[in-house]
Amino acid sequence: MSMVFDFIPYQQVGKLVFGMSRKEVKEIYGESTSSCMYGYPVEDRFLDDYGYMHTLCSNRELLEGVELFPDISPEALILKYDQVEIPLTKEPGDLVDQLIKITDDLIKDEDEEGYSSKKLGLKIYCPDDIVENVILHDLHCYDEEEEFMEEQDMEV
């Protein structure tokens, strides 16, 4: 079995549309197994855990990101972008090979623990050569963190 998520960068992941309310997310997926606050530099956002997926909501409880966990999902997770299916594999090399078919801006992060694509609004976290998560986000999901780091003269 597999779960296919139609993906439109900065707009939609499967049935989830960025900007929809946290309540609307729960109407689609039901109650999460747990919830917590997250964010940097201030933990004022909402994270809801659905096992293979986290939904990330702003402090106004609007969806701003979806975090998928191919390493713990009981089913294969597949992103479908422009009719191209990208299996979210646990192997970083395999996933990168698939993603470079649909974008030309996938870059390795400076800490060498992941990759990101601004065109796709996508981040991959893969320390120890295992894809732990793939985050798909809206256009402004990381604005507050980037502003804070710039103010502190830290690298973004």
PDB file of C-alpha atoms in Angstrom:
ATOM      1  CA  MET A   1       0.000   0.000   0.000  1.00  0.00           C
ATOM      2  CA  SER A   2       1.006   3.579  -0.496  1.00  0.00           C
ATOM      3  CA  MET A   3      -0.235   7.080   0.229  1.00  0.00           C
ATOM      4  CA  VAL A   4      -0.009   9.523  -2.663  1.00  0.00           C
ATOM      5  CA  PHE A   5       0.045  13.243  -1.919  1.00  0.00           C
ATOM      6  CA  ASP A   6      -0.642  15.549  -4.865  1.00  0.00           C
ATOM      7  CA  PHE A   7       1.739  18.426  -4.311  1.00  0.00           C
ATOM      8  CA  ILE A   8       1.615  22.043  -5.479  1.00  0.00           C
ATOM      9  CA  PRO A   9       4.617  23.995  -4.129  1.00  0.00           C
ATOM     10  CA  TYR A  10       3.723  26.576  -1.478  1.00  0.00           C
ATOM     11  CA  GLN A  11       0.015  25.722  -1.851  1.00  0.00           C
ATOM     12  CA  GLN A  12      -1.031  22.150  -1.177  1.00  0.00           C
ATOM     13  CA  VAL A  13       0.017  18.693   0.020  1.00  0.00           C
ATOM     14  CA  GLY A  14      -2.653  16.073  -0.637  1.00  0.00           C
ATOM     15  CA  LYS A  15      -5.912  17.268   0.898  1.00  0.00           C
ATOM     16  CA  LEU A  16      -4.110  19.893   2.957  1.00  0.00           C
ATOM     17  CA  VAL A  17      -4.082  23.456   1.643  1.00  0.00           C
ATOM     18  CA  PHE A  18      -1.655  25.912   3.213  1.00  0.00           C
ATOM     19  CA  GLY A  19      -3.574  28.592   5.076  1.00  0.00           C
ATOM     20  CA  MET A  20      -6.446  26.304   6.064  1.00  0.00           C
ATOM     21  CA  SER A  21      -7.314  26.300   9.747  1.00  0.00           C
ATOM     22  CA  ARG A  22      -6.081  23.748  12.243  1.00  0.00           C
ATOM     23  CA  LYS A  23      -9.739  22.834  12.786  1.00  0.00           C
ATOM     24  CA  GLU A  24     -10.131  22.075   9.057  1.00  0.00           C
ATOM     25  CA  VAL A  25      -7.055  19.823   9.187  1.00  0.00           C
ATOM     26  CA  LYS A  26      -8.632  17.893  12.064  1.00  0.00           C
ATOM     27  CA  GLU A  27     -11.871  17.555  10.074  1.00  0.00           C
ATOM     28  CA  ILE A  28      -9.853  15.777   7.364  1.00  0.00           C
ATOM     29  CA  TYR A  29      -7.486  13.637   9.477  1.00  0.00           C
ATOM     30  CA  GLY A  30      -9.279  13.444  12.821  1.00  0.00           C
ATOM     31  CA  GLU A  31      -7.685  14.081  16.183  1.00  0.00           C
ATOM     32  CA  SER A  32      -3.910  13.897  16.311  1.00  0.00           C
ATOM     33  CA  THR A  33      -2.167  11.436  18.620  1.00  0.00           C
ATOM     34  CA  SER A  34      -0.446  14.361  20.335  1.00  0.00           C
ATOM     35  CA  SER A  35       0.118  18.096  20.028  1.00  0.00           C
ATOM     36  CA  CYS A  36       2.781  20.506  21.194  1.00  0.00           C
ATOM     37  CA  MET A  37       4.067  24.011  20.691  1.00  0.00           C
ATOM     38  CA  TYR A  38       7.096  24.583  18.471  1.00  0.00           C
ATOM     39  CA  GLY A  39       8.984  27.400  16.782  1.00  0.00           C
ATOM     40  CA  TYR A  40      12.242  29.294  16.755  1.00  0.00           C
ATOM     41  CA  PRO A  41      13.078  31.670  18.348  1.00  0.00           C
ATOM     42  CA  VAL A  42       9.682  31.612  20.119  1.00  0.00           C
ATOM     43  CA  GLU A  43       7.670  28.423  20.592  1.00  0.00           C
ATOM     44  CA  ASP A  44       4.314  29.904  19.619  1.00  0.00           C
ATOM     45  CA  ARG A  45       3.206  27.576  16.813  1.00  0.00           C
ATOM     46  CA  PHE A  46       1.222  24.345  16.859  1.00  0.00           C
ATOM     47  CA  LEU A  47       2.479  20.901  15.861  1.00  0.00           C
ATOM     48  CA  ASP A  48      -0.028  18.054  15.582  1.00  0.00           C
ATOM     49  CA  ASP A  49       1.298  14.496  15.350  1.00  0.00           C
ATOM     50  CA  TYR A  50      -0.473  11.982  13.101  1.00  0.00           C
ATOM     51  CA  GLY A  51       2.247   9.322  13.300  1.00  0.00           C
ATOM     52  CA  TYR A  52       3.679   9.325   9.774  1.00  0.00           C
ATOM     53  CA  MET A  53       2.942  13.070   9.460  1.00  0.00           C
ATOM     54  CA  HIS A  54       3.067  16.283  11.475  1.00  0.00           C
ATOM     55  CA  THR A  55       1.008  19.314  10.584  1.00  0.00           C
ATOM     56  CA  LEU A  56       2.645  22.632  11.409  1.00  0.00           C
ATOM     57  CA  CYS A  57       0.369  25.593  12.122  1.00  0.00           C
ATOM     58  CA  SER A  58       1.131  29.252  12.786  1.00  0.00           C
ATOM     59  CA  ASN A  59       0.324  31.025  16.024  1.00  0.00           C
ATOM     60  CA  ARG A  60      -2.976  31.952  14.331  1.00  0.00           C
ATOM     61  CA  GLU A  61      -3.630  28.201  13.877  1.00  0.00           C
ATOM     62  CA  LEU A  62      -3.266  28.279  10.088  1.00  0.00           C
ATOM     63  CA  LEU A  63      -1.486  25.460   8.258  1.00  0.00           C
ATOM     64  CA  GLU A  64       2.009  26.480   7.166  1.00  0.00           C
ATOM     65  CA  GLY A  65       3.803  23.154   6.768  1.00  0.00           C
ATOM     66  CA  VAL A  66       3.495  19.394   6.501  1.00  0.00           C
ATOM     67  CA  GLU A  67       6.259  17.117   7.765  1.00  0.00           C
ATOM     68  CA  LEU A  68       6.288  13.553   6.398  1.00  0.00           C
ATOM     69  CA  PHE A  69       8.257  10.681   7.957  1.00  0.00           C
ATOM     70  CA  PRO A  70       9.156   8.011   5.394  1.00  0.00           C
ATOM     71  CA  ASP A  71      11.364   6.197   7.921  1.00  0.00           C
ATOM     72  CA  ILE A  72       8.432   5.355  10.237  1.00  0.00           C
ATOM     73  CA  SER A  73       5.451   5.267   7.893  1.00  0.00           C
ATOM     74  CA  PRO A  74       3.836   1.819   7.618  1.00  0.00           C
ATOM     75  CA  GLU A  75       2.980   2.666   4.004  1.00  0.00           C
ATOM     76  CA  ALA A  76       5.080   4.100   1.193  1.00  0.00           C
ATOM     77  CA  LEU A  77       4.723   7.875   0.966  1.00  0.00           C
ATOM     78  CA  ILE A  78       4.651   9.343  -2.544  1.00  0.00           C
ATOM     79  CA  LEU A  79       4.631  12.975  -3.653  1.00  0.00           C
ATOM     80  CA  LYS A  80       2.931  13.570  -6.982  1.00  0.00           C
ATOM     81  CA  TYR A  81       4.099  16.746  -8.676  1.00  0.00           C
ATOM     82  CA  ASP A  82       3.099  17.635 -12.231  1.00  0.00           C
ATOM     83  CA  GLN A  83       2.094  14.006 -12.884  1.00  0.00           C
ATOM     84  CA  VAL A  84       5.522  12.772 -11.697  1.00  0.00           C
ATOM     85  CA  GLU A  85       5.471  10.433  -8.687  1.00  0.00           C
ATOM     86  CA  ILE A  86       8.366  10.805  -6.256  1.00  0.00           C
ATOM     87  CA  PRO A  87       8.630   7.989  -3.686  1.00  0.00           C
ATOM     88  CA  LEU A  88       9.859   9.392  -0.362  1.00  0.00           C
ATOM     89  CA  THR A  89      12.506   6.779   0.231  1.00  0.00           C
ATOM     90  CA  LYS A  90      14.596   6.337   3.358  1.00  0.00           C
ATOM     91  CA  GLU A  91      17.756   6.527   1.253  1.00  0.00           C
ATOM     92  CA  PRO A  92      18.853  10.150   0.688  1.00  0.00           C
ATOM     93  CA  GLY A  93      20.640   9.373  -2.581  1.00  0.00           C
ATOM     94  CA  ASP A  94      17.554   7.720  -4.086  1.00  0.00           C
ATOM     95  CA  LEU A  95      15.303  10.590  -3.019  1.00  0.00           C
ATOM     96  CA  VAL A  96      17.709  13.237  -4.333  1.00  0.00           C
ATOM     97  CA  ASP A  97      17.954  11.374  -7.670  1.00  0.00           C
ATOM     98  CA  GLN A  98      14.161  11.495  -7.965  1.00  0.00           C
ATOM     99  CA  LEU A  99      13.849  15.146  -6.931  1.00  0.00           C
ATOM    100  CA  ILE A 100      16.440  16.446  -9.405  1.00  0.00           C
ATOM    101  CA  LYS A 101      14.093  15.206 -12.134  1.00  0.00           C
ATOM    102  CA  ILE A 102      11.585  17.903 -11.130  1.00  0.00           C
ATOM    103  CA  THR A 103      13.769  20.768  -9.866  1.00  0.00           C
ATOM    104  CA  ASP A 104      17.143  22.282 -10.651  1.00  0.00           C
ATOM    105  CA  ASP A 105      17.687  24.020  -7.311  1.00  0.00           C
ATOM    106  CA  LEU A 106      18.042  21.159  -4.821  1.00  0.00           C
ATOM    107  CA  ILE A 107      21.045  22.026  -2.666  1.00  0.00           C
ATOM    108  CA  LYS A 108      22.791  20.325   0.225  1.00  0.00           C
ATOM    109  CA  ASP A 109      22.472  22.259   3.462  1.00  0.00           C
ATOM    110  CA  GLU A 110      25.597  23.755   5.001  1.00  0.00           C
ATOM    111  CA  ASP A 111      25.412  21.424   7.995  1.00  0.00           C
ATOM    112  CA  GLU A 112      25.319  18.531   5.487  1.00  0.00           C
ATOM    113  CA  GLU A 113      22.335  16.971   7.275  1.00  0.00           C
ATOM    114  CA  GLY A 114      19.808  17.700   4.583  1.00  0.00           C
ATOM    115  CA  TYR A 115      18.740  19.294   1.339  1.00  0.00           C
ATOM    116  CA  SER A 116      16.377  22.064   0.369  1.00  0.00           C
ATOM    117  CA  SER A 117      14.625  23.448  -2.681  1.00  0.00           C
ATOM    118  CA  LYS A 118      13.213  26.966  -2.744  1.00  0.00           C
ATOM    119  CA  LYS A 119      11.298  26.232  -5.964  1.00  0.00           C
ATOM    120  CA  LEU A 120       9.467  23.345  -4.302  1.00  0.00           C
ATOM    121  CA  GLY A 121       9.227  24.752  -0.766  1.00  0.00           C
ATOM    122  CA  LEU A 122      10.799  21.508   0.431  1.00  0.00           C
ATOM    123  CA  LYS A 123      13.362  20.528   3.053  1.00  0.00           C
ATOM    124  CA  ILE A 124      14.803  17.070   3.671  1.00  0.00           C
ATOM    125  CA  TYR A 125      16.415  16.130   6.972  1.00  0.00           C
ATOM    126  CA  CYS A 126      18.704  13.119   6.607  1.00  0.00           C
ATOM    127  CA  PRO A 127      21.395  12.798   9.262  1.00  0.00           C
ATOM    128  CA  ASP A 128      23.225   9.485   9.391  1.00  0.00           C
ATOM    129  CA  ASP A 129      22.239   8.787   5.755  1.00  0.00           C
ATOM    130  CA  ILE A 130      18.578   8.098   6.554  1.00  0.00           C
ATOM    131  CA  VAL A 131      15.744  10.376   5.440  1.00  0.00           C
ATOM    132  CA  GLU A 132      14.033  11.140   8.731  1.00  0.00           C
ATOM    133  CA  ASN A 133      11.615  13.733   7.418  1.00  0.00           C
ATOM    134  CA  VAL A 134      10.536  15.778   4.442  1.00  0.00           C
ATOM    135  CA  ILE A 135       8.965  19.166   5.138  1.00  0.00           C
ATOM    136  CA  LEU A 136       6.762  20.906   2.588  1.00  0.00           C
ATOM    137  CA  HIS A 137       5.892  24.450   3.576  1.00  0.00           C
ATOM    138  CA  ASP A 138       4.146  27.637   2.580  1.00  0.00           C
ATOM    139  CA  LEU A 139       5.943  30.727   1.357  1.00  0.00           C
ATOM    140  CA  HIS A 140       6.377  32.338   4.793  1.00  0.00           C
ATOM    141  CA  CYS A 141       6.859  29.356   7.124  1.00  0.00           C
ATOM    142  CA  TYR A 142      10.481  30.210   7.937  1.00  0.00           C
ATOM    143  CA  ASP A 143      10.318  34.035   7.802  1.00  0.00           C
ATOM    144  CA  GLU A 144      10.426  34.572  11.580  1.00  0.00           C
ATOM    145  CA  GLU A 145      13.355  32.180  12.042  1.00  0.00           C
ATOM    146  CA  GLU A 146      15.318  33.742   9.166  1.00  0.00           C
ATOM    147  CA  GLU A 147      14.689  37.283  10.447  1.00  0.00           C
ATOM    148  CA  PHE A 148      15.873  36.296  13.924  1.00  0.00           C
ATOM    149  CA  MET A 149      19.020  34.664  12.593  1.00  0.00           C
ATOM    150  CA  GLU A 150      19.819  37.717  10.437  1.00  0.00           C
ATOM    151  CA  GLU A 151      19.371  39.977  13.475  1.00  0.00           C
ATOM    152  CA  GLN A 152      21.783  37.778  15.408  1.00  0.00           C
ATOM    153  CA  ASP A 153      24.260  37.704  12.480  1.00  0.00           C
ATOM    154  CA  MET A 154      23.864  33.945  12.228  1.00  0.00           C
ATOM    155  CA  GLU A 155      23.891  31.997   8.975  1.00  0.00           C
ATOM    156  CA  VAL A 156      20.483  31.186   7.534  1.00  0.00           C
TER     157      VAL A 156
END
